[in-house]
Each structure stands twice: as structure tokens, then as C-alpha cells.
């Protein structure tokens, strides 16, 4: 999409980095895609750096996740990163600060892996910027839409609830499934 629009660069983001495997994979995929499209890709990862915060309430599915889960070793991860920017802290504070001070190119992709409803809802601020802050279509991946019988994911908890509320609160910006995506992608 960025190439079609003649944009020189986009930003791809991972929300919830933990040990860093996903961010490293995003770096690698971005380098490959840059070579194919000629569009520069800025890679950014957001994480508290301290593991998950305490759950706010039942909507965060506390029977599955809890405070301190997925603790990161920031310096160890930074030594493995080739190009990604790592933004550490509470996403309620780091997202607006990053958007105001550090965002270099429009957002084109976000991988949401914050697990909680409350954290995911806060992270949707990435989609609240001006039209120039993101592509007309931002592809998003949500890691926790499905779960086992302990989680019982539904429209009343977790990412499902955050998405439902985002759509209710925004008249012209919506999150939805890409129909037949699996059929239209070569890999």
C-alpha cells in the first residue's frame, strides 16, 4: 500500500515484546519486504520492560495472565536487535510521547500481543493520530483472540472487547477481519 501511494517509508510495530522473538522476526521480514518494495520500514517495539502489570479487572482475564508475566531483559534484547527501536514503559505514557517526538513514518502494521483488555485498549491510541500518522489501512494482528477453555475469549473480555469498544467509539476508523485473507496470500 505504501509503495502504491508513493510513500518512502512506513512504521511497523509490535505491542508487547517480552523476550523479543517477534520483534526480531519483524526486523527480518521488514528487511526482506524493503528489498522487494523499495519502501523503508521503521521497526518499533513497545513493552513495559518489567513484565505485565497487575490486571485491572475480569476483562483482563486474570485467570490466564498476571502481574510480572513475560518479563524482559532489555539490554540482552537490545544487543540482539539490528534496527528496531525499543520503547519501554507504560503504553499509556509511551505511545503519545513516541507519536509526538519519535514517529518518523506512517504506521502500516501493528502486532498486538499485550494480552490484557486494558493494555490493548490503551494501545489503540496508535490509531488515533492524524491521517498522516498511519496508512489508510493499517493491518493489525491480534495474538489473543482465541484461547483455551480457561480463557473463554469472547466479546466481553480481552482483545475482543477492546476491538468492540474501539469500533463503537470511532465513527470513521474501524477494526475488522480481512475477509478471505488466507485465500489471497501466497504465503
N, C-alpha and C. Protein backbone atom coordinates (compact mmCIF):
# COMPACT_ATOMS: atom_id res chain seq x y z
N UNK A 1 0.83 -1.19 0.00
CA UNK A 1 0.00 0.00 0.00
C UNK A 1 0.87 1.25 0.00
N UNK A 2 1.92 1.26 0.83
CA UNK A 2 2.81 2.42 0.87
C UNK A 2 3.48 2.64 -0.49
N UNK A 3 3.90 1.57 -1.13
CA UNK A 3 4.52 1.67 -2.45
C UNK A 3 3.52 2.24 -3.45
N UNK A 4 2.30 1.75 -3.43
CA UNK A 4 1.26 2.20 -4.34
C UNK A 4 0.95 3.67 -4.13
N UNK A 5 1.05 4.13 -2.87
CA UNK A 5 0.79 5.53 -2.54
C UNK A 5 2.01 6.42 -2.75
N UNK A 6 3.15 5.81 -3.12
CA UNK A 6 4.37 6.58 -3.35
C UNK A 6 5.05 7.07 -2.09
N UNK A 7 4.81 6.39 -0.97
CA UNK A 7 5.43 6.78 0.29
C UNK A 7 6.82 6.18 0.41
N UNK A 8 7.79 6.93 0.90
CA UNK A 8 9.15 6.41 1.00
C UNK A 8 9.37 5.47 2.18
N UNK A 9 8.49 5.55 3.22
CA UNK A 9 8.72 4.75 4.42
C UNK A 9 7.42 4.53 5.19
N UNK A 10 7.40 3.45 5.97
CA UNK A 10 6.31 3.18 6.91
C UNK A 10 6.91 2.69 8.22
N UNK A 11 6.06 2.61 9.24
CA UNK A 11 6.45 2.06 10.53
C UNK A 11 5.64 0.80 10.78
N UNK A 12 6.32 -0.24 11.28
CA UNK A 12 5.66 -1.45 11.74
C UNK A 12 5.95 -1.59 13.23
N UNK A 13 4.97 -2.06 13.99
CA UNK A 13 5.05 -2.03 15.44
C UNK A 13 4.67 -3.38 16.04
N UNK A 14 5.40 -3.77 17.07
CA UNK A 14 4.98 -4.88 17.92
C UNK A 14 4.65 -4.32 19.29
N UNK A 15 3.44 -4.58 19.75
CA UNK A 15 2.99 -4.17 21.08
C UNK A 15 3.10 -5.39 22.00
N UNK A 16 4.02 -5.35 22.95
CA UNK A 16 4.25 -6.49 23.83
C UNK A 16 5.39 -7.34 23.29
N UNK A 17 6.60 -6.98 23.60
CA UNK A 17 7.79 -7.58 23.01
C UNK A 17 8.29 -8.79 23.79
N UNK A 18 8.20 -8.74 25.11
CA UNK A 18 8.67 -9.83 26.01
C UNK A 18 10.11 -10.21 25.67
N UNK A 19 10.35 -11.47 25.31
CA UNK A 19 11.71 -11.94 25.04
C UNK A 19 12.30 -11.45 23.73
N UNK A 20 11.46 -10.98 22.82
CA UNK A 20 11.96 -10.35 21.61
C UNK A 20 11.92 -11.18 20.34
N UNK A 21 11.49 -12.43 20.41
CA UNK A 21 11.49 -13.25 19.19
C UNK A 21 10.64 -12.62 18.08
N UNK A 22 9.46 -12.09 18.45
CA UNK A 22 8.59 -11.48 17.45
C UNK A 22 9.18 -10.22 16.85
N UNK A 23 9.84 -9.41 17.67
CA UNK A 23 10.44 -8.17 17.18
C UNK A 23 11.60 -8.48 16.24
N UNK A 24 12.38 -9.47 16.58
CA UNK A 24 13.49 -9.88 15.71
C UNK A 24 12.95 -10.42 14.39
N UNK A 25 11.87 -11.19 14.44
CA UNK A 25 11.24 -11.69 13.21
C UNK A 25 10.68 -10.54 12.38
N UNK A 26 10.14 -9.52 13.05
CA UNK A 26 9.62 -8.35 12.35
C UNK A 26 10.75 -7.58 11.66
N UNK A 27 11.90 -7.49 12.32
CA UNK A 27 13.08 -6.87 11.69
C UNK A 27 13.45 -7.62 10.41
N UNK A 28 13.53 -8.94 10.51
CA UNK A 28 13.93 -9.76 9.36
C UNK A 28 12.94 -9.65 8.21
N UNK A 29 11.64 -9.75 8.52
CA UNK A 29 10.62 -9.62 7.48
C UNK A 29 10.65 -8.23 6.85
N UNK A 30 10.87 -7.21 7.67
CA UNK A 30 10.91 -5.84 7.15
C UNK A 30 12.06 -5.65 6.17
N UNK A 31 13.21 -6.21 6.48
CA UNK A 31 14.35 -6.11 5.56
C UNK A 31 14.03 -6.79 4.23
N UNK A 32 13.38 -7.93 4.29
CA UNK A 32 13.01 -8.66 3.07
C UNK A 32 12.00 -7.85 2.25
N UNK A 33 11.00 -7.29 2.92
CA UNK A 33 9.96 -6.53 2.23
C UNK A 33 10.52 -5.23 1.65
N UNK A 34 11.44 -4.59 2.37
CA UNK A 34 12.10 -3.39 1.83
C UNK A 34 12.78 -3.69 0.50
N UNK A 35 13.44 -4.84 0.43
CA UNK A 35 14.13 -5.22 -0.79
C UNK A 35 13.19 -5.43 -1.96
N UNK A 36 11.99 -5.88 -1.68
CA UNK A 36 11.01 -6.13 -2.73
C UNK A 36 10.28 -4.85 -3.15
N UNK A 37 9.92 -4.03 -2.18
CA UNK A 37 9.07 -2.86 -2.46
C UNK A 37 9.83 -1.55 -2.64
N UNK A 38 11.03 -1.46 -2.06
CA UNK A 38 11.77 -0.20 -2.08
C UNK A 38 11.28 0.79 -1.04
N UNK A 39 10.32 0.38 -0.20
CA UNK A 39 9.80 1.24 0.87
C UNK A 39 10.60 0.95 2.13
N UNK A 40 11.17 2.00 2.76
CA UNK A 40 11.90 1.83 4.01
C UNK A 40 10.91 1.48 5.12
N UNK A 41 11.30 0.57 6.00
CA UNK A 41 10.41 0.16 7.09
C UNK A 41 11.10 0.40 8.43
N UNK A 42 10.50 1.30 9.22
CA UNK A 42 10.95 1.56 10.58
C UNK A 42 10.27 0.55 11.49
N UNK A 43 11.05 -0.15 12.31
CA UNK A 43 10.53 -1.20 13.20
C UNK A 43 10.59 -0.69 14.64
N UNK A 44 9.45 -0.79 15.35
CA UNK A 44 9.36 -0.29 16.72
C UNK A 44 8.68 -1.35 17.58
N UNK A 45 9.22 -1.56 18.78
CA UNK A 45 8.61 -2.46 19.75
C UNK A 45 8.31 -1.73 21.04
N UNK A 46 7.09 -1.89 21.54
CA UNK A 46 6.67 -1.29 22.81
C UNK A 46 6.52 -2.38 23.86
N UNK A 47 7.04 -2.14 25.04
CA UNK A 47 6.91 -3.09 26.15
C UNK A 47 7.17 -2.33 27.45
N UNK A 48 6.62 -2.84 28.54
CA UNK A 48 6.88 -2.19 29.82
C UNK A 48 8.33 -2.38 30.23
N UNK A 49 8.93 -3.50 29.80
CA UNK A 49 10.28 -3.85 30.23
C UNK A 49 10.29 -4.55 31.57
N UNK A 50 9.14 -4.56 32.25
CA UNK A 50 9.03 -5.12 33.60
C UNK A 50 8.07 -6.31 33.67
N UNK A 51 7.60 -6.78 32.54
CA UNK A 51 6.56 -7.80 32.55
C UNK A 51 5.20 -7.14 32.62
N UNK A 52 4.17 -7.95 32.65
CA UNK A 52 2.81 -7.42 32.62
C UNK A 52 2.47 -6.72 33.93
N UNK A 53 1.65 -5.65 33.84
CA UNK A 53 1.19 -5.00 35.07
C UNK A 53 0.13 -5.89 35.74
N UNK A 54 -0.34 -5.47 36.89
CA UNK A 54 -1.44 -6.19 37.55
C UNK A 54 -2.70 -6.05 36.69
N UNK A 55 -3.52 -7.10 36.59
CA UNK A 55 -4.76 -6.97 35.84
C UNK A 55 -5.68 -5.94 36.49
N UNK A 56 -6.44 -5.21 35.65
CA UNK A 56 -7.34 -4.19 36.16
C UNK A 56 -8.60 -4.83 36.75
N UNK A 57 -9.20 -5.77 36.00
CA UNK A 57 -10.39 -6.47 36.47
C UNK A 57 -10.61 -7.70 35.59
N UNK A 58 -11.80 -8.30 35.66
CA UNK A 58 -12.10 -9.54 34.95
C UNK A 58 -11.89 -9.43 33.44
N UNK A 59 -12.00 -8.21 32.88
CA UNK A 59 -11.84 -8.02 31.43
C UNK A 59 -10.42 -8.34 30.97
N UNK A 60 -9.46 -8.29 31.89
CA UNK A 60 -8.06 -8.62 31.57
C UNK A 60 -7.79 -10.12 31.67
N UNK A 61 -8.80 -10.92 31.96
CA UNK A 61 -8.71 -12.38 32.05
C UNK A 61 -7.59 -12.79 33.02
N UNK A 62 -7.72 -12.39 34.30
CA UNK A 62 -6.65 -12.66 35.27
C UNK A 62 -6.45 -14.14 35.61
N UNK A 63 -7.38 -15.00 35.20
CA UNK A 63 -7.17 -16.43 35.42
C UNK A 63 -6.14 -17.01 34.45
N UNK A 64 -5.76 -16.21 33.44
CA UNK A 64 -4.77 -16.66 32.45
C UNK A 64 -3.44 -15.92 32.63
N UNK A 65 -3.50 -14.57 32.79
CA UNK A 65 -2.29 -13.76 32.88
C UNK A 65 -2.24 -13.02 34.20
N UNK A 66 -1.03 -12.66 34.61
CA UNK A 66 -0.90 -11.93 35.86
C UNK A 66 0.32 -11.02 35.87
N UNK A 67 0.41 -10.25 36.92
CA UNK A 67 1.49 -9.29 37.09
C UNK A 67 2.85 -9.99 37.00
N UNK A 68 3.74 -9.40 36.22
CA UNK A 68 5.10 -9.91 36.09
C UNK A 68 5.29 -10.95 34.99
N UNK A 69 4.21 -11.43 34.37
CA UNK A 69 4.35 -12.39 33.27
C UNK A 69 5.16 -11.73 32.14
N UNK A 70 5.96 -12.51 31.43
CA UNK A 70 6.71 -12.09 30.24
C UNK A 70 7.70 -10.97 30.51
N UNK A 71 8.40 -11.08 31.61
CA UNK A 71 9.42 -10.09 31.96
C UNK A 71 10.54 -10.10 30.93
N UNK A 72 11.01 -8.94 30.60
CA UNK A 72 12.02 -8.75 29.57
C UNK A 72 13.39 -8.50 30.20
N UNK A 73 14.42 -8.84 29.44
CA UNK A 73 15.79 -8.44 29.77
C UNK A 73 16.20 -7.42 28.69
N UNK A 74 15.90 -6.14 28.92
CA UNK A 74 16.07 -5.12 27.88
C UNK A 74 17.46 -5.06 27.25
N UNK A 75 18.50 -5.07 28.06
CA UNK A 75 19.85 -4.92 27.48
C UNK A 75 20.23 -6.15 26.66
N UNK A 76 19.84 -7.31 27.12
CA UNK A 76 20.10 -8.54 26.36
C UNK A 76 19.38 -8.48 25.01
N UNK A 77 18.12 -8.03 25.02
CA UNK A 77 17.38 -7.92 23.77
C UNK A 77 17.99 -6.86 22.86
N UNK A 78 18.32 -5.70 23.40
CA UNK A 78 18.90 -4.63 22.57
C UNK A 78 20.17 -5.11 21.85
N UNK A 79 20.95 -5.97 22.51
CA UNK A 79 22.17 -6.46 21.87
C UNK A 79 21.87 -7.37 20.69
N UNK A 80 20.66 -7.90 20.61
CA UNK A 80 20.27 -8.79 19.51
C UNK A 80 19.55 -8.06 18.38
N UNK A 81 19.11 -6.84 18.65
CA UNK A 81 18.38 -6.08 17.63
C UNK A 81 19.34 -5.44 16.64
N UNK A 82 18.95 -5.44 15.39
CA UNK A 82 19.77 -4.82 14.35
C UNK A 82 19.31 -3.40 14.02
N UNK A 83 18.00 -3.16 14.09
CA UNK A 83 17.49 -1.87 13.64
C UNK A 83 16.26 -1.39 14.38
N UNK A 84 15.62 -2.24 15.13
CA UNK A 84 14.36 -1.86 15.80
C UNK A 84 14.60 -0.89 16.94
N UNK A 85 13.66 0.01 17.09
CA UNK A 85 13.64 0.92 18.23
C UNK A 85 12.81 0.24 19.32
N UNK A 86 13.33 0.16 20.53
CA UNK A 86 12.63 -0.43 21.66
C UNK A 86 12.17 0.68 22.58
N UNK A 87 10.85 0.79 22.78
CA UNK A 87 10.26 1.84 23.60
C UNK A 87 9.74 1.18 24.88
N UNK A 88 10.33 1.52 26.02
CA UNK A 88 9.99 0.88 27.28
C UNK A 88 9.18 1.80 28.19
N UNK A 89 8.21 1.22 28.87
CA UNK A 89 7.37 1.96 29.81
C UNK A 89 5.92 1.62 29.62
N UNK A 90 5.06 2.25 30.39
CA UNK A 90 3.62 2.06 30.32
C UNK A 90 3.11 2.64 29.01
N UNK A 91 2.39 1.84 28.22
CA UNK A 91 1.94 2.30 26.90
C UNK A 91 1.02 3.51 26.98
N UNK A 92 0.35 3.71 28.11
CA UNK A 92 -0.48 4.91 28.25
C UNK A 92 0.37 6.17 28.16
N UNK A 93 1.64 6.07 28.56
CA UNK A 93 2.54 7.22 28.52
C UNK A 93 3.46 7.20 27.30
N UNK A 94 3.96 6.01 26.94
CA UNK A 94 4.96 5.94 25.88
C UNK A 94 4.39 6.14 24.49
N UNK A 95 3.15 5.71 24.25
CA UNK A 95 2.57 5.88 22.91
C UNK A 95 2.41 7.35 22.55
N UNK A 96 1.74 8.17 23.36
CA UNK A 96 1.60 9.58 22.95
C UNK A 96 2.95 10.29 22.84
N UNK A 97 3.88 9.94 23.73
CA UNK A 97 5.21 10.55 23.67
C UNK A 97 5.93 10.15 22.39
N UNK A 98 5.88 8.85 22.03
CA UNK A 98 6.53 8.38 20.80
C UNK A 98 5.90 9.04 19.58
N UNK A 99 4.57 9.11 19.55
CA UNK A 99 3.89 9.71 18.40
C UNK A 99 4.27 11.19 18.24
N UNK A 100 4.43 11.89 19.34
CA UNK A 100 4.77 13.32 19.29
C UNK A 100 6.24 13.56 18.98
N UNK A 101 7.13 12.72 19.49
CA UNK A 101 8.56 13.00 19.42
C UNK A 101 9.38 12.10 18.49
N UNK A 102 8.94 10.87 18.28
CA UNK A 102 9.82 9.89 17.62
C UNK A 102 9.28 9.26 16.36
N UNK A 103 7.98 9.36 16.10
CA UNK A 103 7.42 8.71 14.92
C UNK A 103 7.98 9.36 13.67
N UNK A 104 8.60 8.54 12.80
CA UNK A 104 9.25 9.05 11.59
C UNK A 104 8.42 8.82 10.33
N UNK A 105 7.57 7.81 10.34
CA UNK A 105 6.82 7.45 9.13
C UNK A 105 5.44 6.92 9.53
N UNK A 106 4.49 6.91 8.60
CA UNK A 106 3.14 6.47 8.93
C UNK A 106 3.11 4.98 9.31
N UNK A 107 2.23 4.65 10.24
CA UNK A 107 2.07 3.27 10.70
C UNK A 107 1.36 2.45 9.63
N UNK A 108 1.92 1.29 9.32
CA UNK A 108 1.32 0.41 8.32
C UNK A 108 0.93 -0.95 8.87
N UNK A 109 1.50 -1.33 10.02
CA UNK A 109 1.21 -2.65 10.61
C UNK A 109 1.44 -2.58 12.11
N UNK A 110 0.53 -3.23 12.86
CA UNK A 110 0.70 -3.35 14.31
C UNK A 110 0.37 -4.79 14.71
N UNK A 111 1.30 -5.41 15.44
CA UNK A 111 1.04 -6.72 16.05
C UNK A 111 0.73 -6.46 17.52
N UNK A 112 -0.49 -6.79 17.92
CA UNK A 112 -0.92 -6.60 19.31
C UNK A 112 -0.74 -7.90 20.08
N UNK A 113 0.15 -7.86 21.08
CA UNK A 113 0.36 -9.02 21.95
C UNK A 113 0.51 -8.53 23.39
N UNK A 114 -0.45 -7.72 23.81
CA UNK A 114 -0.43 -7.18 25.16
C UNK A 114 -1.29 -8.02 26.12
N UNK A 115 -1.99 -8.98 25.59
CA UNK A 115 -2.80 -9.94 26.33
C UNK A 115 -4.02 -9.31 26.98
N UNK A 116 -3.85 -8.29 27.77
CA UNK A 116 -4.95 -7.69 28.52
C UNK A 116 -5.87 -6.83 27.65
N UNK A 117 -7.12 -6.77 28.07
CA UNK A 117 -8.08 -5.80 27.53
C UNK A 117 -7.57 -4.38 27.77
N UNK A 118 -7.22 -4.07 29.03
CA UNK A 118 -6.86 -2.70 29.41
C UNK A 118 -5.65 -2.19 28.64
N UNK A 119 -4.63 -3.01 28.49
CA UNK A 119 -3.42 -2.60 27.77
C UNK A 119 -3.70 -2.44 26.28
N UNK A 120 -4.47 -3.37 25.71
CA UNK A 120 -4.81 -3.28 24.29
C UNK A 120 -5.62 -2.01 24.02
N UNK A 121 -6.58 -1.74 24.88
CA UNK A 121 -7.39 -0.53 24.71
C UNK A 121 -6.51 0.72 24.74
N UNK A 122 -5.55 0.76 25.65
CA UNK A 122 -4.62 1.90 25.72
C UNK A 122 -3.77 1.99 24.46
N UNK A 123 -3.37 0.86 23.92
CA UNK A 123 -2.51 0.84 22.73
C UNK A 123 -3.23 1.32 21.49
N UNK A 124 -4.55 1.28 21.48
CA UNK A 124 -5.29 1.77 20.32
C UNK A 124 -5.09 3.26 20.08
N UNK A 125 -4.44 3.94 21.01
CA UNK A 125 -4.10 5.36 20.77
C UNK A 125 -3.22 5.50 19.53
N UNK A 126 -2.51 4.42 19.18
CA UNK A 126 -1.70 4.45 17.95
C UNK A 126 -2.56 4.73 16.73
N UNK A 127 -3.83 4.40 16.80
CA UNK A 127 -4.74 4.58 15.66
C UNK A 127 -5.53 5.87 15.74
N UNK A 128 -5.20 6.71 16.72
CA UNK A 128 -5.98 7.94 16.93
C UNK A 128 -5.30 9.19 16.38
N UNK A 129 -4.14 9.02 15.77
CA UNK A 129 -3.42 10.19 15.26
C UNK A 129 -4.06 10.77 14.02
N UNK A 130 -3.42 11.77 13.47
CA UNK A 130 -3.91 12.39 12.24
C UNK A 130 -3.86 11.38 11.11
N UNK A 131 -4.49 11.70 10.01
CA UNK A 131 -4.47 10.79 8.86
C UNK A 131 -3.04 10.53 8.39
N UNK A 132 -2.16 11.49 8.53
CA UNK A 132 -0.77 11.33 8.09
C UNK A 132 0.02 10.39 9.00
N UNK A 133 -0.50 10.08 10.20
CA UNK A 133 0.24 9.24 11.14
C UNK A 133 0.17 7.76 10.82
N UNK A 134 -0.71 7.39 9.89
CA UNK A 134 -0.85 5.98 9.54
C UNK A 134 -1.36 5.87 8.10
N UNK A 135 -1.19 4.68 7.53
CA UNK A 135 -1.72 4.43 6.19
C UNK A 135 -3.24 4.42 6.23
N UNK A 136 -3.90 4.55 5.07
CA UNK A 136 -5.36 4.47 5.06
C UNK A 136 -5.88 3.12 5.60
N UNK A 137 -5.10 2.07 5.45
CA UNK A 137 -5.42 0.76 6.01
C UNK A 137 -4.21 0.30 6.81
N UNK A 138 -4.39 0.09 8.10
CA UNK A 138 -3.32 -0.41 8.96
C UNK A 138 -3.64 -1.87 9.25
N UNK A 139 -2.81 -2.75 8.75
CA UNK A 139 -3.02 -4.16 9.01
C UNK A 139 -2.62 -4.45 10.45
N UNK A 140 -3.48 -5.17 11.17
CA UNK A 140 -3.24 -5.48 12.57
C UNK A 140 -3.33 -6.98 12.79
N UNK A 141 -2.49 -7.47 13.67
CA UNK A 141 -2.52 -8.86 14.09
C UNK A 141 -2.80 -8.87 15.59
N UNK A 142 -3.76 -9.68 16.00
CA UNK A 142 -4.11 -9.81 17.42
C UNK A 142 -3.80 -11.23 17.85
N UNK A 143 -2.92 -11.34 18.82
CA UNK A 143 -2.41 -12.63 19.25
C UNK A 143 -3.39 -13.40 20.13
N UNK A 144 -4.30 -12.72 20.80
CA UNK A 144 -5.11 -13.37 21.82
C UNK A 144 -6.60 -13.30 21.57
N UNK A 145 -7.02 -13.47 20.33
CA UNK A 145 -8.44 -13.53 20.03
C UNK A 145 -9.01 -14.91 20.32
N UNK A 146 -8.17 -15.90 20.31
CA UNK A 146 -8.58 -17.27 20.62
C UNK A 146 -7.86 -17.71 21.88
N UNK A 147 -8.38 -18.69 22.51
CA UNK A 147 -7.74 -19.20 23.72
C UNK A 147 -8.35 -20.53 24.11
N UNK A 148 -7.78 -21.13 25.10
CA UNK A 148 -8.29 -22.42 25.57
C UNK A 148 -9.55 -22.22 26.41
N UNK A 149 -10.06 -23.30 26.96
CA UNK A 149 -11.30 -23.20 27.73
C UNK A 149 -11.12 -22.45 29.05
N UNK A 150 -9.89 -22.29 29.53
CA UNK A 150 -9.64 -21.49 30.73
C UNK A 150 -9.84 -20.01 30.42
N UNK A 151 -9.42 -19.59 29.25
CA UNK A 151 -9.52 -18.18 28.87
C UNK A 151 -10.94 -17.80 28.47
N UNK A 152 -11.63 -18.66 27.73
CA UNK A 152 -13.00 -18.37 27.26
C UNK A 152 -13.10 -16.99 26.62
N UNK A 153 -12.26 -16.73 25.62
CA UNK A 153 -12.27 -15.44 24.95
C UNK A 153 -13.63 -15.19 24.30
N UNK A 154 -14.10 -13.95 24.45
CA UNK A 154 -15.40 -13.57 23.89
C UNK A 154 -15.43 -12.06 23.73
N UNK A 155 -16.55 -11.55 23.25
CA UNK A 155 -16.69 -10.10 23.06
C UNK A 155 -16.79 -9.34 24.37
N UNK A 156 -16.74 -10.05 25.49
CA UNK A 156 -16.88 -9.41 26.79
C UNK A 156 -15.57 -9.27 27.55
N UNK A 157 -14.48 -9.79 27.00
CA UNK A 157 -13.18 -9.72 27.66
C UNK A 157 -12.06 -9.57 26.63
N UNK A 158 -10.87 -9.24 27.11
CA UNK A 158 -9.65 -9.26 26.31
C UNK A 158 -9.70 -8.40 25.07
N UNK A 159 -8.94 -8.84 24.06
CA UNK A 159 -8.83 -8.09 22.81
C UNK A 159 -10.17 -7.93 22.11
N UNK A 160 -11.02 -8.96 22.18
CA UNK A 160 -12.34 -8.85 21.55
C UNK A 160 -13.10 -7.64 22.08
N UNK A 161 -13.12 -7.45 23.40
CA UNK A 161 -13.84 -6.32 23.99
C UNK A 161 -13.18 -5.00 23.61
N UNK A 162 -11.86 -4.94 23.62
CA UNK A 162 -11.16 -3.71 23.24
C UNK A 162 -11.49 -3.32 21.79
N UNK A 163 -11.52 -4.31 20.90
CA UNK A 163 -11.87 -4.05 19.49
C UNK A 163 -13.32 -3.58 19.38
N UNK A 164 -14.22 -4.26 20.06
CA UNK A 164 -15.64 -3.87 20.03
C UNK A 164 -15.81 -2.43 20.48
N UNK A 165 -15.18 -2.05 21.59
CA UNK A 165 -15.30 -0.68 22.10
C UNK A 165 -14.65 0.33 21.16
N UNK A 166 -13.51 -0.02 20.57
CA UNK A 166 -12.87 0.88 19.60
C UNK A 166 -13.83 1.18 18.46
N UNK A 167 -14.46 0.15 17.94
CA UNK A 167 -15.39 0.34 16.82
C UNK A 167 -16.60 1.16 17.21
N UNK A 168 -17.09 0.98 18.44
CA UNK A 168 -18.23 1.77 18.92
C UNK A 168 -17.85 3.23 19.13
N UNK A 169 -16.61 3.49 19.50
CA UNK A 169 -16.16 4.84 19.84
C UNK A 169 -15.66 5.64 18.64
N UNK A 170 -15.48 5.00 17.49
CA UNK A 170 -14.90 5.67 16.32
C UNK A 170 -15.83 5.55 15.12
N UNK A 171 -16.30 6.69 14.65
CA UNK A 171 -17.24 6.69 13.54
C UNK A 171 -16.59 6.32 12.21
N UNK A 172 -15.33 6.74 12.01
CA UNK A 172 -14.73 6.53 10.69
C UNK A 172 -13.49 5.63 10.71
N UNK A 173 -13.09 5.13 11.86
CA UNK A 173 -11.96 4.21 11.95
C UNK A 173 -12.47 2.92 12.59
N UNK A 174 -12.27 1.82 11.90
CA UNK A 174 -12.80 0.54 12.36
C UNK A 174 -11.75 -0.55 12.28
N UNK A 175 -11.86 -1.50 13.18
CA UNK A 175 -11.05 -2.71 13.15
C UNK A 175 -11.96 -3.86 12.73
N UNK A 176 -11.52 -4.62 11.73
CA UNK A 176 -12.36 -5.72 11.25
C UNK A 176 -11.48 -6.82 10.64
N UNK A 177 -12.09 -7.95 10.42
CA UNK A 177 -11.42 -9.08 9.78
C UNK A 177 -11.24 -8.78 8.29
N UNK A 178 -10.12 -9.19 7.73
CA UNK A 178 -9.92 -9.11 6.29
C UNK A 178 -10.49 -10.40 5.71
N UNK A 179 -11.61 -10.29 5.05
CA UNK A 179 -12.27 -11.47 4.52
C UNK A 179 -11.41 -12.15 3.46
N UNK A 180 -11.34 -13.44 3.52
CA UNK A 180 -10.63 -14.30 2.58
C UNK A 180 -9.14 -14.02 2.49
N UNK A 181 -8.56 -13.47 3.56
CA UNK A 181 -7.13 -13.17 3.57
C UNK A 181 -6.31 -14.43 3.28
N UNK A 182 -6.65 -15.52 3.94
CA UNK A 182 -5.91 -16.76 3.76
C UNK A 182 -5.89 -17.22 2.31
N UNK A 183 -6.99 -16.97 1.60
CA UNK A 183 -7.08 -17.40 0.20
C UNK A 183 -6.31 -16.52 -0.75
N UNK A 184 -6.08 -15.26 -0.34
CA UNK A 184 -5.47 -14.31 -1.27
C UNK A 184 -3.96 -14.12 -1.06
N UNK A 185 -3.38 -14.74 -0.06
CA UNK A 185 -1.96 -14.55 0.21
C UNK A 185 -1.16 -15.76 -0.27
N UNK A 186 -0.07 -15.53 -0.99
CA UNK A 186 0.73 -16.65 -1.48
C UNK A 186 1.49 -17.39 -0.38
N UNK A 187 1.76 -16.73 0.77
CA UNK A 187 2.46 -17.39 1.87
C UNK A 187 1.95 -16.91 3.20
